[in-house]
XYZ file of C-alpha atoms in Angstrom:
668
model
C -30.599 42.422 76.760
C -31.776 45.031 74.270
C -34.353 44.697 71.530
C -35.227 46.161 68.174
C -38.470 48.133 68.062
C -41.355 46.618 66.156
C -45.030 45.646 66.242
C -46.718 44.765 69.558
C -46.229 41.228 70.791
C -49.229 38.923 70.432
C -50.940 37.697 73.675
C -49.549 34.508 75.038
C -51.630 31.356 75.220
C -51.617 30.354 78.863
C -52.111 26.707 77.923
C -48.951 26.322 75.804
C -45.310 25.976 76.886
C -43.825 26.927 73.434
C -40.981 29.406 73.977
C -42.057 32.868 72.801
C -38.708 34.667 72.808
C -35.720 34.062 70.545
C -32.368 35.457 71.501
C -30.628 36.317 68.176
C -27.073 37.353 67.327
C -27.437 39.629 64.241
C -24.900 39.684 61.390
C -23.898 43.292 61.895
C -20.102 43.985 61.783
C -20.149 46.723 64.525
C -18.314 46.074 67.797
C -20.821 47.997 69.970
C -23.578 45.624 68.839
C -21.765 42.503 69.890
C -24.584 41.027 72.007
C -27.832 39.142 71.499
C -31.191 40.815 70.823
C -34.611 39.453 71.861
C -37.268 38.875 69.219
C -40.743 37.463 69.490
C -41.392 34.100 67.891
C -44.568 34.332 65.726
C -47.150 31.586 66.117
C -46.639 30.267 62.560
C -42.938 29.698 63.362
C -43.268 28.425 66.889
C -42.922 24.779 65.907
C -39.939 25.296 63.603
C -37.617 27.845 65.273
C -34.894 26.076 67.181
C -31.679 27.134 68.844
C -28.946 27.306 66.275
C -31.215 27.927 63.230
C -30.863 30.808 60.724
C -33.387 33.624 60.760
C -33.851 37.049 59.230
C -34.870 39.946 61.529
C -35.534 43.613 61.103
C -32.709 45.561 62.658
C -32.283 49.362 62.406
C -34.798 49.463 59.572
C -33.135 46.744 57.515
C -33.539 43.002 57.148
C -30.390 41.240 58.347
C -29.342 37.654 58.888
C -28.870 36.128 62.256
C -28.638 32.918 64.372
C -30.972 31.981 67.192
C -28.664 31.324 70.109
C -31.402 30.249 72.584
C -35.168 30.222 73.141
C -36.808 31.484 76.310
C -40.270 31.990 77.741
C -39.717 35.549 78.792
C -37.519 38.460 77.852
C -35.289 40.428 80.218
C -36.470 43.663 78.641
C -39.839 45.270 79.207
C -39.938 46.739 75.754
C -42.246 45.446 73.054
C -40.415 42.790 71.054
C -40.199 42.740 67.273
C -41.181 39.471 65.619
C -38.838 37.306 63.677
C -39.174 38.406 60.091
C -38.378 35.087 58.389
C -37.176 31.569 59.261
C -34.451 31.010 56.698
C -33.924 27.420 57.785
C -34.977 25.288 60.641
C -31.612 23.333 60.501
C -29.745 23.837 63.801
C -26.326 24.585 62.223
C -24.944 26.442 65.255
C -24.602 23.861 68.012
C -24.523 24.977 71.634
C -20.917 23.793 71.958
C -19.744 25.744 68.918
C -21.704 28.855 69.984
C -20.017 28.779 73.363
C -16.631 28.250 71.770
C -17.182 31.146 69.356
C -18.182 33.501 72.184
C -15.141 32.411 74.206
C -12.761 32.896 71.232
C -14.214 36.358 70.569
C -13.561 37.300 74.226
C -10.090 35.852 74.378
C -8.873 37.480 71.174
C -10.677 40.774 71.508
C -13.073 40.253 68.589
C -16.808 40.003 68.080
C -19.059 36.946 67.980
C -20.156 37.838 64.501
C -16.651 37.715 63.173
C -16.073 34.270 64.633
C -19.454 32.889 63.413
C -18.510 33.949 59.842
C -15.560 31.575 60.139
C -17.433 28.828 61.918
C -20.583 28.347 59.877
C -20.408 28.126 56.013
C -23.035 29.770 53.786
C -26.283 27.908 53.461
C -27.113 25.617 50.508
C -30.753 24.644 50.540
C -30.315 21.468 48.402
C -27.942 19.984 51.020
C -30.447 20.472 53.797
C -33.116 18.515 51.939
C -30.957 15.351 52.134
C -32.059 13.127 55.003
C -29.553 12.484 57.767
C -27.576 9.254 57.317
C -27.117 6.774 60.143
C -23.608 6.731 61.527
C -21.703 3.498 60.933
C -21.197 1.196 63.923
C -18.034 1.864 66.031
C -14.870 0.133 64.749
C -12.532 -2.021 66.767
C -9.807 -0.151 68.687
C -6.704 0.424 66.663
C -3.613 -1.734 66.761
C -1.217 0.003 69.151
C 1.816 -1.243 67.146
C 1.923 2.058 65.223
C 2.574 4.011 68.458
C 4.747 1.327 70.023
C 7.966 3.207 69.166
C 6.844 5.932 71.626
C 6.797 4.683 75.304
C 3.479 6.381 76.202
C 1.882 5.998 72.738
C -0.294 2.955 73.431
C -1.471 4.654 76.705
C -2.539 7.690 74.700
C -4.614 5.504 72.313
C -6.308 3.850 75.243
C -7.111 7.203 76.920
C -8.713 8.528 73.767
C -10.818 5.338 73.344
C -12.020 5.639 76.963
C -12.874 9.327 76.588
C -10.316 10.569 79.117
C -8.840 14.060 78.564
C -5.266 13.053 77.876
C -3.078 15.902 76.515
C 0.150 15.272 74.553
C 2.845 17.140 72.640
C 3.920 14.560 70.121
C 7.323 14.918 68.428
C 7.114 12.554 65.449
C 10.085 10.430 64.468
C 11.904 11.035 61.159
C 10.090 9.350 58.384
C 7.050 8.713 60.595
C 3.768 7.946 58.793
C 2.059 10.650 60.710
C -1.216 10.532 58.698
C -1.573 6.900 59.716
C -0.935 7.693 63.352
C -3.456 10.519 63.448
C -6.045 8.239 61.703
C -5.410 5.646 64.471
C -6.185 8.309 67.125
C -9.435 8.973 65.278
C -10.150 5.271 65.192
C -9.629 5.101 68.943
C -12.146 7.892 69.488
C -14.676 6.141 67.168
C -14.201 2.799 68.963
C -15.481 4.499 72.099
C -18.514 5.898 70.286
C -17.195 9.450 70.208
C -15.891 11.980 67.711
C -12.528 13.494 66.691
C -11.298 16.662 64.954
C -7.882 16.835 63.207
C -6.557 20.054 61.549
C -3.561 20.143 59.178
C -1.923 23.171 57.439
C -2.726 22.672 53.772
C -4.362 20.638 51.075
C -1.379 18.321 50.439
C -1.328 17.265 54.040
C -5.127 16.895 53.975
C -4.816 14.579 50.985
C -2.424 12.295 52.883
C -4.588 12.341 55.993
C -7.752 11.554 53.991
C -6.026 8.580 52.286
C -4.906 7.161 55.714
C -8.421 7.675 57.146
C -10.020 5.883 54.146
C -7.788 2.923 54.798
C -8.528 2.730 58.561
C -11.911 4.227 59.391
C -15.351 2.922 58.547
C -16.940 4.294 55.364
C -19.107 7.334 56.149
C -17.576 7.828 59.631
C -15.532 10.915 58.582
C -15.830 13.967 56.434
C -13.146 16.296 54.985
C -13.677 20.058 55.167
C -11.549 21.722 52.512
C -11.092 25.463 51.949
C -11.068 24.867 48.167
C -14.103 22.531 48.070
C -17.224 23.546 46.169
C -19.770 25.380 48.371
C -22.352 22.648 48.013
C -19.935 19.918 48.927
C -18.508 21.764 51.887
C -21.912 22.559 53.316
C -23.052 18.941 52.799
C -20.127 17.689 54.717
C -20.657 20.301 57.403
C -24.224 19.059 57.854
C -23.060 15.441 58.086
C -20.952 16.453 61.096
C -23.610 18.665 62.691
C -26.209 15.886 62.407
C -23.873 13.318 63.868
C -23.768 11.189 60.686
C -19.959 11.554 60.574
C -18.202 11.732 63.918
C -14.738 12.534 62.585
C -13.817 15.787 60.870
C -10.508 16.317 58.959
C -9.736 19.763 57.644
C -7.674 22.859 57.387
C -7.736 25.948 59.512
C -11.482 26.748 59.340
C -12.346 23.235 60.519
C -11.393 24.191 64.104
C -15.063 25.211 64.597
C -16.564 22.079 63.014
C -19.699 20.843 64.917
C -18.338 17.417 65.915
C -20.719 15.522 68.228
C -19.482 13.845 71.380
C -15.916 15.236 70.897
C -13.235 12.993 72.394
C -10.097 14.312 70.616
C -8.762 17.442 68.934
C -5.376 17.273 67.163
C -3.291 19.698 65.116
C -0.359 18.736 62.896
C 2.620 20.979 62.395
C 1.335 23.813 64.626
C 4.298 26.082 63.699
C 3.103 26.444 60.103
C 1.962 30.000 59.546
C -1.044 28.663 57.548
C -2.668 27.865 60.863
C -2.818 31.623 61.688
C -6.235 33.018 60.745
C -5.734 36.170 58.516
C -9.195 37.548 59.363
C -10.437 39.084 62.599
C -10.076 38.041 65.383
C -6.858 36.411 64.016
C -6.986 33.360 66.300
C -4.424 30.611 65.712
C -5.876 27.145 64.933
C -3.687 25.485 67.529
C -4.868 27.858 70.254
C -8.491 27.521 69.355
C -8.290 23.688 69.442
C -6.567 23.778 72.848
C -9.203 26.183 74.134
C -11.895 23.868 72.779
C -10.290 20.874 74.533
C -10.329 22.863 77.773
C -14.042 23.758 77.390
C -15.187 20.232 76.455
C -12.725 18.290 78.613
C -11.542 16.150 75.758
C -8.120 14.889 74.690
C -5.756 17.128 72.777
C -2.626 16.320 70.681
C -0.198 18.865 69.318
C 1.882 16.975 66.795
C 4.859 17.977 64.630
C 8.285 16.918 63.538
C 9.721 20.016 65.241
C 8.440 21.824 68.332
C 7.241 25.376 68.889
C 7.763 27.484 72.020
C 4.026 27.395 72.599
C 4.028 23.580 72.597
C 7.025 23.621 74.992
C 5.040 25.874 77.315
C 2.294 23.326 77.421
C 4.763 20.713 78.538
C 6.534 22.910 81.094
C 3.235 24.048 82.599
C 2.113 20.490 83.039
C -1.000 20.899 80.845
C 0.417 18.354 78.391
C 2.977 15.547 78.456
C 5.672 14.763 75.961
C 5.163 11.922 73.461
C 8.695 11.230 72.224
C 10.737 8.204 71.299
C 13.815 6.896 73.042
C 17.188 8.084 71.664
C 18.069 4.614 70.390
C 14.842 4.488 68.377
C 15.535 8.010 67.108
C 19.083 7.163 66.002
C 17.771 4.110 64.045
C 15.209 6.252 62.142
C 17.122 9.538 61.610
C 19.284 10.466 58.671
C 22.896 11.607 59.154
C 23.026 15.396 59.311
C 26.302 17.197 58.356
C 26.891 20.969 58.614
C 29.669 23.290 57.439
C 32.513 24.311 59.686
C 33.690 20.909 60.793
C 37.486 20.776 60.890
C 38.002 17.990 58.402
C 35.631 19.683 55.916
C 37.407 23.034 56.208
C 40.701 21.265 55.547
C 39.263 19.620 52.482
C 37.422 22.757 51.224
C 38.572 26.097 52.819
C 35.814 27.953 50.979
C 33.015 25.741 52.457
C 31.692 28.422 54.712
C 31.114 30.895 51.860
C 30.225 28.630 48.905
C 26.552 28.253 48.100
C 27.023 24.652 47.069
C 30.156 23.411 48.870
C 32.104 20.313 47.903
C 30.411 18.344 50.700
C 27.000 18.894 49.149
C 28.385 17.919 45.770
C 29.775 14.654 47.034
C 26.587 13.703 48.953
C 24.375 14.483 45.991
C 26.591 12.533 43.537
C 26.680 9.533 45.899
C 22.850 9.520 46.311
C 22.301 9.834 42.510
C 24.812 7.029 41.872
C 22.778 4.754 44.216
C 19.653 5.519 42.126
C 17.970 7.690 44.707
C 16.479 11.194 44.296
C 18.038 14.194 46.026
C 16.026 16.974 47.612
C 17.372 20.518 47.388
C 15.584 23.067 49.629
C 15.907 26.734 48.857
C 14.124 29.473 50.791
C 12.792 31.553 47.866
C 10.681 30.749 44.807
C 11.257 32.375 41.421
C 14.432 33.013 39.464
C 15.977 36.009 41.237
C 13.296 37.379 43.559
C 15.605 39.924 45.174
C 17.898 42.363 43.385
C 20.355 44.890 44.677
C 22.736 47.512 43.331
C 25.921 45.864 42.112
C 28.089 48.725 43.488
C 26.669 49.590 46.922
C 24.448 46.463 47.505
C 21.399 48.598 48.402
C 18.067 46.913 47.661
C 16.744 47.747 44.223
C 13.362 49.388 44.213
C 10.878 50.484 41.661
C 11.054 54.115 40.528
C 7.233 54.411 40.484
C 5.902 52.667 43.616
C 9.108 51.866 45.558
C 8.343 48.173 45.434
C 11.154 45.544 45.314
C 12.611 44.626 41.984
C 13.045 40.962 40.921
C 13.352 38.741 37.915
C 10.453 36.453 36.944
C 11.169 32.735 36.539
C 10.142 32.689 32.890
C 12.314 34.048 30.127
C 11.323 37.278 28.462
C 11.254 37.942 24.641
C 14.367 36.589 22.956
C 15.451 34.654 25.962
C 16.288 37.815 28.053
C 15.139 38.328 31.619
C 14.012 41.851 32.389
C 13.776 43.001 36.004
C 10.257 44.079 37.053
C 8.582 45.414 40.191
C 7.034 42.682 42.359
C 4.259 45.047 43.455
C 3.101 46.902 40.308
C 4.737 44.597 37.717
C 6.265 47.546 35.784
C 9.468 46.453 33.915
C 12.701 48.217 34.918
C 14.722 48.043 31.718
C 17.084 50.693 33.119
C 18.217 51.218 36.689
C 19.726 54.185 38.492
C 20.595 53.585 42.151
C 19.399 56.622 44.252
C 22.278 56.008 46.687
C 25.372 55.691 44.477
C 23.902 56.101 40.946
C 25.053 52.667 39.963
C 23.383 51.223 36.872
C 24.032 47.499 37.273
C 22.002 44.957 39.252
C 22.980 41.735 41.049
C 20.932 38.941 42.502
C 20.740 39.356 46.299
C 18.508 36.245 46.581
C 18.599 33.293 44.297
C 15.318 31.485 43.749
C 14.334 27.904 43.035
C 14.276 28.302 39.251
C 17.778 29.785 39.123
C 19.028 27.011 41.498
C 17.542 24.412 39.204
C 19.483 25.866 36.283
C 22.725 25.811 38.257
C 22.160 22.224 39.412
C 21.306 21.122 35.872
C 24.784 22.339 34.739
C 26.534 20.802 37.773
C 24.801 17.368 37.383
C 24.205 17.147 33.556
C 23.056 13.554 33.640
C 20.266 13.966 36.276
C 16.650 15.068 35.712
C 15.832 18.282 37.562
C 12.305 18.966 38.920
C 11.078 22.149 40.578
C 8.256 22.262 43.182
C 7.011 25.540 44.533
C 4.975 28.649 43.805
C 4.879 29.575 40.157
C 6.140 26.290 38.857
C 3.496 24.225 40.742
C 3.706 22.093 43.830
C 4.474 18.425 43.212
C 2.642 16.041 45.551
C 5.171 13.203 44.974
C 8.087 12.154 42.749
C 9.224 8.736 41.574
C 12.089 7.016 43.333
C 14.676 7.155 40.469
C 17.758 9.353 40.385
C 16.719 12.975 40.003
C 17.252 16.441 41.665
C 14.106 17.943 43.262
C 14.443 21.698 43.937
C 11.673 22.842 46.314
C 10.799 25.779 48.476
C 9.906 25.183 52.197
C 6.504 23.520 52.526
C 6.468 22.428 48.847
C 8.765 19.417 49.197
C 7.163 16.352 47.458
C 7.202 12.953 49.002
C 9.603 10.617 47.186
C 8.821 6.983 46.574
C 11.017 5.049 49.003
C 12.376 8.332 50.465
C 15.187 10.616 49.321
C 18.738 9.482 49.376
C 19.960 12.893 50.430
C 18.780 16.434 51.138
C 20.687 19.693 50.642
C 19.458 22.654 52.703
C 20.866 25.756 50.979
C 20.919 29.533 51.652
C 20.525 29.155 55.434
C 21.327 32.873 55.897
C 17.981 33.741 54.285
C 16.193 31.859 57.085
C 18.425 32.369 60.079
C 19.161 35.977 59.342
C 15.570 37.185 59.341
C 14.652 39.897 61.881
C 11.898 37.801 63.373
C 11.215 36.572 66.861
C 10.508 33.018 65.499
C 13.342 32.931 62.949
C 15.305 30.082 64.679
C 12.213 28.069 65.518
C 10.801 28.405 62.011
C 14.122 27.570 60.345
C 14.451 24.329 62.330
C 10.809 23.464 61.471
C 11.454 23.894 57.757
C 14.742 21.980 57.832
C 13.329 19.109 59.834
C 10.198 18.795 57.630
C 12.549 18.415 54.640
C 15.055 16.122 56.366
C 12.337 13.751 57.597
C 11.644 12.834 53.936
C 15.114 11.313 53.717
C 15.604 7.563 54.150
C 16.958 6.308 57.503
C 20.740 6.728 57.513
C 20.576 8.870 54.400
C 22.546 12.144 54.303
C 21.452 15.725 54.965
C 23.810 18.606 54.341
C 22.849 21.992 55.785
C 24.799 25.007 54.460
C 25.178 26.675 57.785
C 27.770 27.036 60.521
C 27.845 23.923 62.674
C 28.164 26.048 65.841
C 24.783 27.743 65.419
C 22.220 26.518 68.052
C 19.590 25.825 65.365
C 22.090 23.740 63.370
C 23.091 21.906 66.481
C 19.453 21.072 67.209
C 19.145 19.631 63.683
C 22.407 17.646 63.836
C 21.346 16.077 67.112
C 17.772 15.848 65.995
C 16.584 17.412 69.244
C 13.841 20.002 68.607
C 12.786 19.866 72.257
C 16.148 21.238 73.319
C 15.798 24.251 71.008
C 12.181 24.899 72.030
C 13.253 24.893 75.678
C 16.013 27.304 74.886
C 13.657 29.570 72.850
C 11.112 29.629 75.618
C 13.662 30.519 78.245
C 14.890 33.403 76.107
C 11.395 34.685 75.579
C 10.678 34.546 79.290
C 13.766 36.638 80.008
C 12.856 39.147 77.335
C 9.125 39.216 78.018
C 7.969 37.942 74.605
C 5.094 35.547 73.751
C 4.166 32.898 74.665
C 5.560 33.760 78.115
C 3.451 36.978 77.872
C 0.463 38.049 75.798
C 0.987 40.835 73.326
C -1.385 42.943 71.218
C -0.436 44.757 67.977
C -2.224 48.039 67.334
C -1.787 49.577 63.867
C -3.281 52.599 62.190
C -2.757 56.258 61.451
C -0.948 58.250 64.169
C -4.076 60.252 65.009
C -6.245 57.156 65.248
C -3.759 55.369 67.467
C -3.503 58.397 69.730
C -7.295 58.436 70.219
C -7.384 54.681 70.743
C -4.697 54.690 73.413
C -6.250 57.662 75.190
C -9.498 55.775 75.590
C -8.012 52.344 76.513
C -8.045 51.141 80.128
C -5.195 48.607 80.022
C -4.236 46.483 83.061
C -1.961 48.236 85.492
C 1.080 46.214 84.570
C 0.671 46.664 80.842
C 3.791 47.709 78.949
C 3.345 49.969 75.925
C 6.047 49.708 73.190
C 6.287 52.075 70.302
C 5.295 53.657 68.068
C 7.259 52.436 65.133
C 6.468 53.053 61.439
C 4.714 50.162 59.726
C 6.484 48.808 56.633
C 4.702 49.973 53.456
C 2.315 47.477 51.830
C 0.939 47.215 48.293
C -1.984 49.609 47.845
C -1.463 51.234 51.260
C -1.830 54.982 51.450
C -0.865 57.381 54.167
C 1.467 57.082 57.142
C 0.810 54.234 59.481
C 2.298 53.345 62.826
C 2.199 50.427 65.204
C 2.190 50.053 69.001
C 2.703 46.827 70.989
C 1.006 46.274 74.304
C 2.481 43.582 76.521
C 0.936 42.093 79.698
C 1.725 39.034 81.867
C 0.080 35.872 80.473
C -2.446 35.867 83.297
C -3.671 39.302 82.244
C -4.364 38.279 78.642
C -8.138 38.197 79.057
C -8.139 41.611 80.716
C -6.127 43.041 77.861
C -8.513 41.543 75.297
C -11.479 42.976 77.168
C -9.902 46.436 77.320
C -9.200 46.373 73.557
C -12.708 45.216 72.744
C -14.242 47.976 74.880
C -12.365 50.649 72.986
C -13.334 49.115 69.644
C -16.944 49.169 70.778
C -16.814 52.841 71.787
C -15.150 53.815 68.523
C -17.767 51.815 66.620
C -20.618 53.534 68.453
C -19.146 56.923 67.705
C -18.765 55.928 63.991
C -15.084 56.877 63.935
C -14.010 56.758 60.293
C -10.404 55.651 60.889
C -9.959 51.969 61.702
C -7.362 50.653 64.162
C -6.295 47.102 63.446
C -6.096 45.060 66.702
C -4.393 41.654 66.765
C -3.547 39.636 69.855
C -0.602 37.238 69.842
C 0.618 38.106 66.322
C 3.008 35.660 64.733
C 5.197 38.412 63.432
C 6.393 41.292 65.625
C 8.405 43.066 62.907
């Protein structure tokens, strides 16, 4: 331990046992200071300072914030200790369990404890702390196992959670499953045993559905909802309810993974493949991985739930850490819609252009039949906007801005006089004229068609049906009525239809399957299945893709486990995550060279690169990226090596920053 210099410590009273030393983590974003510092507890604070409370200390000549991690009778340093400057609040907002989790997350992902604590503990609101702690409601009765009866091991999972046993499951939900109700029942099982639960979902729409299900099933006051968009006072008040044990169940989005749930019996994550679960701030830990790590540290139950399945979830099953929670095939066939793809012989005989048409005759027939039955039709398109991607009409080269080289597109709203003027998607400068630098062509064509343009086309194709658009720019619809209509939505923005959709059309599959991304197939199936599960049982789903493609086959057979097993096998063979652990290092060429020279990677580390980083808005100067790959068992050693280099560079006050990210979702 080290300490900050200050005034001499007061003599100890031999007759008291009050701890005299506070070990404090200071809010200083420097990697080489990622440790605790000992401070003396003044006599006037001795009765109020507790582990987990907020304090202010003098550090390097300045007053900075900090948390007391623990109290001790003596210090490990023989230097004179500085006293705590101020007790900000005696409320123990950093529980020992969360502090241990934060330290472990920082170590596993090569970050600092301070970075993790900024994500874990919200800013203080004094008014909320003045409220007295409420008594938790009495435990409810165990939930009715009928909801999980369609899954052979579902009732056993509920019983294990109620008894506090560390059951681990990868749950593949049935099509049309009321998953918020099932997750609320798992929380009820934890409450019935007098323990707590934590459930994390990707976004606010999912959280609304989960909150409604919890309100219908859990005792009033037994749960709180932590929203990223909540007012600071409300969010801190709910955080305190969890920390004080008034509410034993926490429902939330990504940041809720660190919620201070008391007596934790269950952690669960819904739709773990959604990229909203990936933390965009250092140390960039994924919500699923943090929850699983928390389950390991606390020996509680864990459920990874989704309609599809990621390679990471499949690894949990194959390693034996978790068991599958899936329905029998007969049950699945009774609940699933009928999925049809392009390329089937009878369809090609009927429509030879089916493979190239954006909306083939099969999709027209299915949509017309559903509308005739009075049911809504869901149309999923990968991109928002009108024409978000433009290219040269002659050579098909992507059209770019003449000023900043950003991509050109057409906004979804008409310009003056009803015209649509191309504009840069980075700097917003209009491009009234265009001159291709490759072939000097002057005309543009849409390389990508967005949701707004699709809605126009469908409005002309089905003149008698109402057309609704859900997505970025036009607004996300939470739900739509059950009457005949066409609902055009981007992935993740599909509204729930009253009574379910009669049909779903999955268009522009090339935009999803053709991406140069390690997770392209897995992500495509996830988006398709999330849309198809909104269709009524025995309804119709048409996917505009070749029926022979493995991802399409997984959708037609409704077998995400098969594709996940295939994906994991391919990644093992190629040495990609999650079979290995991989770190992405990005920065200027000179900074990367210095970083790599100082790094002491494991002996079997594999260095890949450098490659130029794609330009980003506002980015200046040349940037490169390296990938460092190690066997999965060497992941902690890799994280430690990266943190050591960051600490040395921080101590030397190196001006150029190197961005370090372990297990990035995107490798391109």
